[in-house]
Amino acid sequence: RIATRARACLGSTDSPSGARAPKEASMAQFEKRSLVWVPHAEDVMAPATVMEDFSAGQTGKVLTEDGEERILTPKESQQCLEADTEVLDSNVDNLIHLRDLNEHAILHNLRIRYKEDKIYTSVSSILISVNPFKLLPLYTPEVIDDYREGIRGKPPHVFGIAWAAHTQMLSDNINQSVIVSGESGAGKSEAAKLMLQFIAEVSNKAAKVSGKAAVTSNLEQQLLQANPIMESFGNAKTLRNNNSSRFGKLISINFDGTGSIRGGSIIEYLLEKSRIVFQTQGERNYHIFYQLLAGGEANLSLKSHLGLDLPETFHYLDQSGVTVIDGVNDEKEFEDISNAMDVLNFGEEEKTEIFSIVAATLHLGNVGFDVVVNTTSEDGSKVSNEDVSARAAQLLQVDNQRLCTVLTSRNIGNRTKILVAYGIAEAANARDAIAKSIYARLFSRIIKRINVTLATAGPTEDHMINVLDIFGFESFETNSFEQLCINYCNEKLQFHFNEHIFRLEQEVYAAEGVHVPDTDFKDNQPTLDLLESKTGIFRSIDDEISVPQGSDDTFLSKLKAQYTNKHPNFAVPKPRQCKDAISCFGVVHYAGTVFYNVTDFLEKNRDSLHPDIMGMLRQSGSDFIKAMYPDESGEPGEKTGRVRRRQGKKAVKTLGGQFRASLESLMKTLNSTFPHFVRCMKPNDQKIGNKFMSQMMLDQLRYAGLLEVCRIRKLGFPVRRGFEEFFKRYRPLYPAAKNFDDILFHLTHDEDNKLKPGQWAKGHSKMFMKNEQAAELDQAREEAFIAVARKCQRIIRGFIWRTKYRIWRNTLTLLAQAKQDRKLEALEHWLLMSEELPHKGAHLPLVKQSRALMQRLKEEKEIEEMMVQAAKANDIQQLRSAVAAAANMNPPLESPV
């Protein structure tokens, strides 16, 4: 009924010719006090209560959530849709539980939960994390302890994903992966850090049980301290995020059979090298540059040794107008980085080498050039400030004159040296190329050094959890080769996501013979074919490098000739669609069409320094720098990302080829593990709390494929259990059941009919259930356990009380006997035992009489002893006193004589 009315609101047609049905037939009716979705300027669509009956296309009157009366225009009411009152409940924390599942309900659920600081929401097993842009008490030690005990009955949380990965790793003996994705500023790195923190806590608990706490604790600290080092060298302030990761990383954590951390490793992907030499207005270079300079202000010896100064004095830092981040103390951050390096066993010499290279990068940026006029050839260039180049050469431990030479010329001779002078622009490009190369290789070297420390625990790798924190889909005004690589990576991850969530879903149903409604989804395989096939874009870029006179323009021309109007995912931009459209081509990605400007495509893909520069760096006096530039001669091949040049020349190692090989390895790792998905989302561009931009969030939901996940999971059966597993799990409902078929018969034929029609399906080897059905069965199972527990309690309590009754009855029998025998010691004993009786026996006449008798016997005994002592002492006065005391007793003590 809702779908019919929705189609009516959208003006669907019933006639084959497409003619609109009569107005009265197509109008949806909205009754008073019902809930509807109405167009909203900020919220896209918002729920409102109908105040008076109206039809779609007519003026309507509604009451918004804010209590404001609103008059809908006919155009606005035409867009209205019926809404379920369930959408007003912010406690719905799993989106597939929404009865009326549509993008408006999903978006509104995230919006109202965000307003209540409920930033985590589930879509079945997928976690949505909305960046709050403020501190929340969600990660305290108490919360960690709570989730460490399990996630059942607890709200969605990033700790819940980490717990599930760690638990499933041990229980199922399958390696796990957690894939954290989202655009810049969505909180990916923070989510990854929190998961590592939680996993370390869980590991620590396991280590204490197994007696390995000391070793594991040290490894946990090293693993956690690797992150601030990576952030310092690989993160930067951008317009979207003050601590944006400008590289991707896969953190692998190894565990032993008890769940204790035994080692780890890190793989880094595609550091953004262009940032080293240029930053957009309002952004910064990598954090380490500013941290080092701030550390130099506190350490004058370091400042003098490295030639440090204020950020504004370095060309690579003063282009964007921003050198500080509000609320960040770069000097304190530098101290933390230095301490983190100590934890990871970096030696003092290593640290000095690293900081020297960072400083050398800054000094290289300050090297300037003057024109050298040539009358017979093109003008050349020379270094205009050799004192600056000398400082850079000193820190790199190379000859300054040689550095000036490779900056301003190149050798084109083979047997003899023939120098061709660079113009000023070419010299600046050579300078920037050196800076980008040494910093990128330094970053890779640091990652490798961290891995050496994390691997020192030994080769134990019983289990593994991978945490992937990688760049999100990017689309800017001008997109270059870097964005193509990043978006290619996201296409691969989206394909993996599709495989796990959608394609495998269909394959499982088909294999089990279970019929479900058609679940078509947006398959991005055509886009991947366009990018990575043998005739794809990346291969075409590599081929163009090998072609004599190959250029960006010839590459674009060939690409257009090959794919224009021949591939559905290739687009040629119109002039108004993007800047400098004549130099661009478009790719239709799963998240939308992106136009790429081919300027410098080939040079960026080539990603190589001139042999003169490589030779200089390989002959550096620093062993650290020499190790950064090993001799990489070897056999060419696809796996290494090499391209064979024609005419027998040595293969060229391209950035695109290397990146494709890295992605291939990454996908093999992910495909061999059980995946968990965390989709991080950014609610606004201003990076401020309590602001939810609905259209921006809706776009991210679509890009991430989460709307499709909700739809397909709702249509299908997300809970599956093998017959044997199903039998063992739900046998408590019918303990007499002998096998799967027996318990299935009871579940479907008993009066309570626990398995509802349409909520389950039986396959060839598995039972399939919808979430609601599985939840009801689990609830019934829980109640069955409780019933059994109560029965056990009843039996045990009966035994205990029967045993007590026998003891009490025996106590009273012997107490009565002691009373009859008037034996003081026996009375004292059994009266003491009567303390175990209910109310200590105070309500029983026997106990009352026995206590009175005990008191009487004590007095009689005391008087008898007085008489005996008086007689022995011939003390007539004492004797008279004893006789008087006996006479005063009530009743008087009778003489036993």
Short mmCIF file of C-alpha atoms in Angstrom, two decimals, residues 8 14 172 185 188 198 334 382 432 474 527 546 653 679 720 742 745 769 883:
data_model
loop_
_atom_site.label_atom_id
_atom_site.label_comp_id
_atom_site.label_asym_id
_atom_site.label_seq_id
_atom_site.Cartn_x
_atom_site.Cartn_y
_atom_site.Cartn_z
CA ALA A 8 1.13 7.69 -7.15
CA ASP A 14 -0.50 2.53 -15.69
CA ASP A 172 36.23 -19.90 14.23
CA GLY A 185 37.63 13.99 7.85
CA LYS A 188 38.82 6.71 9.77
CA PHE A 198 40.68 -2.13 22.43
CA PHE A 334 57.72 16.42 18.80
CA LYS A 382 72.64 28.13 -11.65
CA ASP A 432 61.24 19.32 -5.97
CA GLU A 474 38.08 11.77 -3.96
CA THR A 527 34.74 0.29 -14.12
CA SER A 546 57.59 3.39 -23.52
CA LYS A 653 59.29 0.79 -12.65
CA ARG A 679 31.82 3.07 7.22
CA ARG A 720 22.21 -18.58 8.38
CA ASP A 742 12.73 -33.38 14.60
CA PHE A 745 8.88 -30.18 12.99
CA MET A 769 16.23 -16.63 8.86
CA VAL A 883 19.50 -21.68 101.56
#
